[in-house]
Amino acid sequence: MKIQEFLNENIKEKIISAVTDNGLKVFFMPKVGYTKQYAIFSTNYGSIDNTFIPIGSNDQITVPEGIAHFLEHKLFEEPDQNIFDKFSELGANVNAFTNFNQTSYLFNCTDNFYENLELLIHFVQNPYLTDENVDKEKGIIAQEINMYEDNPNWRVFFNCLKTMYINHPVKIDIAGTVESIQTINKELLTTCYDTFYTPSNMALFVIGDLSFDEIMKTVNKIEKTRDKIVEKVEAIFPIEPNVVESKIVVEKMETAIPLFYMGFKDHDLGLHGNEQVKKDSVTNLILEMLFGQSSVFYNELYDEGLIDTNFGSYYTGKKTFGHSLVAGQSIDPDLVFNKIKDLINRPVEEVLKEEDFIRIKKKNLGSFLMGLNSIEFIANNFVDLYFDDFNLLDYLSLIETIEFDELKERFTQHLTVDNLVLSIINPLV
Amino acid sequence: MGLKSERIKLGNGIYLNAIKTDKFKSSLLSWYFIRPLKREEVTKNALIPLVLKRGTTKYPNSLEIQKKLEELYGSNLSASINKRGDRQILRFTMEWANGEYLNDNDYNFETIEMLKQIIYNPFTSENGFKKEYVEGEKQVLKRRIQSRINDKRSYAIERCIEEMCKKEKFSISSLGYIEDLDGIDEFNLYEHYKEILETSPIEIFYVGNYDDEFIDYLKTNNSLERENLVSIPEEKIISSVQTKNMIEEEFDINQGKLVLGYRAGIHYEDSLYNGLIIASDILGGGPNSKLFKYVREEASLAYYIGSKVYKYNSIMLIDSGIEFENFQQTIEIVRKQIEDMKLGNFTEADIQVSKRSIRTSTESIKDSIFLISEFFFSQLISMDNRSLEEIILDFEKVTKEEIVQASNKIIPDTIYFMKNKRKEV
């Protein structure tokens, strides 16, 4: 077993890693003096990975919407014990989440860490699916879907994605629909599990005042033995047209003030590692300069009463999709939309200033350092970036390499009216 | 290693509380202003943090303030308004990254001065705040109050409390009231602001590393001599139910929101109080709780269901999102589970699990710079000087009899149900 160590002197943090015989990558970040201990066990499999060639098959299949999330719920099922009870008995809080590109299982505790870790690995690696327990889950997930359906902030966000993407499955609701989950069964779940829950497609990240030796001992003891290391399976994505032509989608629901999401679709895709994270950071710097609380744009619209402090923007992207989102609530979303169009049509020298760039980089530096106080922030971001082939500890040095000119280029190419869509939720009355 | 708060009097009703730790990559400084929760001033109090963040004498608008904060490595300024029992709390907080990681060791003084600018040196004209700022923030606050409905779960909880505690101060919304906004202008708001500075008990909290010199700096710069302080009344706890209430409200929604309000009437200083917390936890504290098991896992009625005790007025709320037609069935299950608590139908293992869960969450406070400050502040206002470790020990001592006794004080008061407006097709 080869042990690697990544040390960042500047921020006084390090990460140790090793790969098990079965091909599972394990990471550990020591946090001396911390009371809480945290582990997250993730697979690089999320709601968008719904078309693929299953392991052991030659035929491509498309599975029902929401199946990755459904599987997340079902892994908590065990034949002889209630997994929630087990963690509770050990004083741990266990949870899980599914997003576009990963499913993660996690717990935190202040004691009995290694026993909890055993449990975590055990329940994720040993699914127990029956027709009966799969059916029973449908009512619970239907309620979860209904809860999101009633949330105008969630709806305005997903309407935006649904308008922006024609074919890409990022437009699909993560939990699926009440109808789509009815078609999920034990066999389909098993197929997804066997394909995407292989050790080479997963990562385990542990953080706290703990010992790496003990962690590896626990992992090696409990990990399911495999005959051979299976290659990672990549999902298959449809061809996605570029142009979205300022499409607008409007819906009415129970809310007080109109809500909006504007999205710029990214065409610069297929990157990974340093390049991907750099593009991400460059784009987020631009958005902060254009729409952040220290921007002229923000302050003008705020003074005019067009936006509130919940106005904000961010870029998010993976290998096969990416978008910048500008969101908030406004008495006149159409006017905000027009003002944004005007802003991005102006010459780049007018809207992006080097002094703002330097100042916002400074802000990112401090914010990242403060983020390192939180073990949850570290763990969740580490895993997310790991699946993009990037080490979180390299983040600050990457920010340092960003040149102002790179922002100008990206602005011209990415923030255009052709790439833009608008989603609005209006009040019922 | 226990955390200790060093408490230093800086003037009449103003204290500095310093908690030393070198665990974090940042430091945190908070000002807490304590006000009585009163309808007459609640809306003004809610407006103050919003208006103060608009401009100071040195940084006359938000743009300048934001730029300065970014210069200070993204120092994080936050202001909030909330209620703790019958008190309304205004909080102003700054958190900033430690200079040692930035090769900039002295900027923390600048950050502290910035926070004080916001609190003590607002942008004014002719004995008032700037008119545009006040009028603008009145609109912002109005929209914020209106938007409470966007989060239907918390809206339902607030509505249940409003109805249940109608005759108590606690029903007053800490965000204030739209109809009171018209009576507020830049002059009377400024008068009220001066009143807050002059009469509120003030607790300043610092969490981070420090030396004597730093404490001296905070001391000499923050002393205030003041005369009469506003009196903060202790809340009265109601233990009996006068009228049972059932409130139904209709909205255009897909999922019903059920909130069940109970009174326990056990004061947080009462020896039975810890028993009540454990009872609520066994009932609906997490995914191993009885309600989660029977309402979600067994009957598949809900995605979420939980129970929570509100410390200062000793009410307990159970809330869940369900299909409209499952209202009766859900209530029946909850009723049965509470009955079981009263009869002692729970195991020693249930108690141990709850105690461990409470211990984990209590110990976890030590890993959050913000929660440390909130914890010590909360201890102060409830005049409780136990450490985190002592609190955990006290929970360990709770017996089954005490949990049963506490459970028997739980009486139903108000049912709130948010249901669908649309007719069945």
XYZ file of C-alpha atoms in Angstrom, chain B residues 194-385:
192
model
C -29.930 56.272 20.105
C -32.239 54.734 22.673
C -30.886 51.276 21.779
C -27.300 52.457 22.317
C -28.136 54.202 25.557
C -30.439 51.729 27.247
C -29.823 48.184 25.963
C -27.803 45.675 27.870
C -24.821 45.026 25.567
C -22.748 41.865 25.457
C -19.598 41.876 23.341
C -18.105 38.499 22.494
C -14.659 37.824 21.159
C -13.607 34.306 20.153
C -10.068 33.686 18.990
C -6.516 34.003 20.112
C -5.540 37.064 22.162
C -3.049 38.575 24.565
C -3.387 41.192 27.318
C -2.612 43.993 24.932
C -5.473 43.002 22.664
C -7.926 42.847 25.565
C -6.744 46.276 26.722
C -7.412 47.583 23.265
C -10.959 46.195 23.267
C -11.529 47.504 26.800
C -10.360 51.051 26.301
C -12.169 51.431 23.011
C -15.547 50.138 24.007
C -16.318 51.564 27.426
C -19.611 53.399 27.575
C -21.012 55.296 30.528
C -24.752 55.093 30.542
C -27.497 55.782 33.031
C -30.796 53.960 32.979
C -31.068 50.658 31.220
C -34.248 49.241 29.821
C -35.597 46.429 31.970
C -35.805 43.046 30.317
C -38.696 41.157 31.878
C -38.462 37.418 32.427
C -40.919 35.437 30.393
C -43.944 33.917 32.055
C -44.388 30.282 31.267
C -47.911 29.076 30.707
C -48.409 25.468 31.701
C -52.128 25.027 31.274
C -54.113 25.161 28.076
C -56.966 27.642 28.037
C -58.555 26.827 24.711
C -57.637 24.124 22.309
C -57.177 25.494 18.835
C -57.382 24.044 15.385
C -56.226 26.354 12.611
C -56.496 25.486 8.945
C -55.171 27.675 6.177
C -55.462 27.088 2.453
C -52.742 27.656 -0.108
C -52.023 26.515 -3.617
C -49.626 23.720 -2.647
C -48.832 20.047 -3.220
C -47.983 18.979 0.297
C -49.805 19.630 3.558
C -47.820 21.056 6.461
C -48.883 19.857 9.854
C -47.690 21.508 13.068
C -48.791 20.244 16.456
C -48.194 22.618 19.358
C -47.942 21.362 22.934
C -47.319 23.043 26.248
C -44.987 21.486 28.792
C -44.766 24.374 31.239
C -41.386 23.283 32.558
C -39.055 26.218 33.154
C -35.493 25.730 31.910
C -34.239 26.079 35.484
C -36.569 23.327 36.651
C -34.907 19.971 37.362
C -37.388 18.276 35.020
C -36.347 20.390 32.036
C -33.589 18.027 30.885
C -36.099 15.188 31.077
C -38.341 17.126 28.696
C -35.501 17.622 26.215
C -34.762 13.904 26.229
C -38.464 13.047 25.895
C -38.743 15.288 22.845
C -35.588 13.753 21.406
C -36.801 10.166 21.849
C -40.062 11.207 20.258
C -38.814 13.178 17.286
C -35.159 14.083 17.601
C -33.735 12.342 14.566
C -33.886 9.376 12.230
C -33.869 6.898 15.109
C -36.775 8.615 16.886
C -40.208 7.107 17.361
C -41.986 9.517 15.046
C -39.468 8.981 12.255
C -39.875 5.255 12.658
C -43.638 5.089 12.791
C -44.687 7.980 10.570
C -41.976 7.715 7.931
C -40.373 4.282 7.914
C -43.428 2.218 8.794
C -46.376 4.133 7.335
C -44.475 5.983 4.523
C -46.548 9.089 5.309
C -43.824 11.708 5.369
C -40.321 12.585 4.312
C -39.676 14.672 7.395
C -41.114 14.702 10.905
C -39.512 16.124 14.005
C -40.068 17.458 17.471
C -38.491 20.481 19.104
C -38.686 22.185 22.509
C -38.644 25.994 22.617
C -36.529 26.716 25.647
C -37.794 30.000 27.001
C -41.528 29.377 27.006
C -41.419 25.601 27.237
C -43.572 24.699 24.294
C -42.962 21.679 22.112
C -43.737 21.592 18.394
C -43.997 18.534 16.174
C -44.023 19.209 12.450
C -44.317 17.150 9.309
C -45.069 17.403 5.584
C -47.850 14.996 4.543
C -50.553 14.283 1.974
C -53.689 16.275 2.789
C -55.804 13.173 3.287
C -53.343 11.637 5.756
C -53.968 14.329 8.342
C -56.016 12.144 10.701
C -53.793 9.086 10.370
C -50.651 11.109 11.142
C -52.215 12.738 14.181
C -53.300 9.333 15.470
C -49.745 7.980 15.253
C -48.310 11.043 16.991
C -50.933 10.806 19.729
C -50.136 7.141 20.304
C -46.390 7.851 20.497
C -46.844 10.642 23.044
C -49.137 8.379 25.055
C -46.389 5.743 25.056
C -43.914 8.301 26.377
C -46.310 9.125 29.208
C -46.746 5.462 30.057
C -43.018 4.876 30.021
C -43.171 2.614 26.961
C -39.617 3.259 25.877
C -36.411 1.463 26.656
C -33.238 2.234 28.537
C -31.525 1.975 25.132
C -33.745 4.787 23.790
C -32.604 6.960 26.677
C -28.943 6.158 26.116
C -29.233 6.942 22.412
C -30.791 10.307 23.171
C -28.183 11.178 25.748
C -25.423 10.333 23.288
C -27.039 12.377 20.571
C -27.336 15.371 22.893
C -23.733 14.899 23.939
C -22.529 14.795 20.321
C -24.345 17.981 19.383
C -23.289 19.767 22.566
C -19.643 18.802 22.122
C -19.763 19.837 18.465
C -20.296 23.456 19.511
C -16.564 23.547 20.267
C -15.733 23.220 16.565
C -17.616 26.301 15.413
C -16.343 29.760 16.208
C -19.832 31.201 15.776
C -21.598 28.569 17.881
C -19.108 29.122 20.700
C -20.098 32.767 20.847
C -23.816 31.929 20.590
C -23.508 29.310 23.307
C -21.900 31.624 25.847
C -24.369 34.369 25.031
C -27.292 32.018 25.477
C -25.869 30.865 28.825
C -25.626 34.491 29.893
C -29.204 35.436 29.179
C -30.528 32.362 30.923
C -28.172 33.067 33.847
C -26.714 29.605 33.575
C -23.001 29.387 34.228
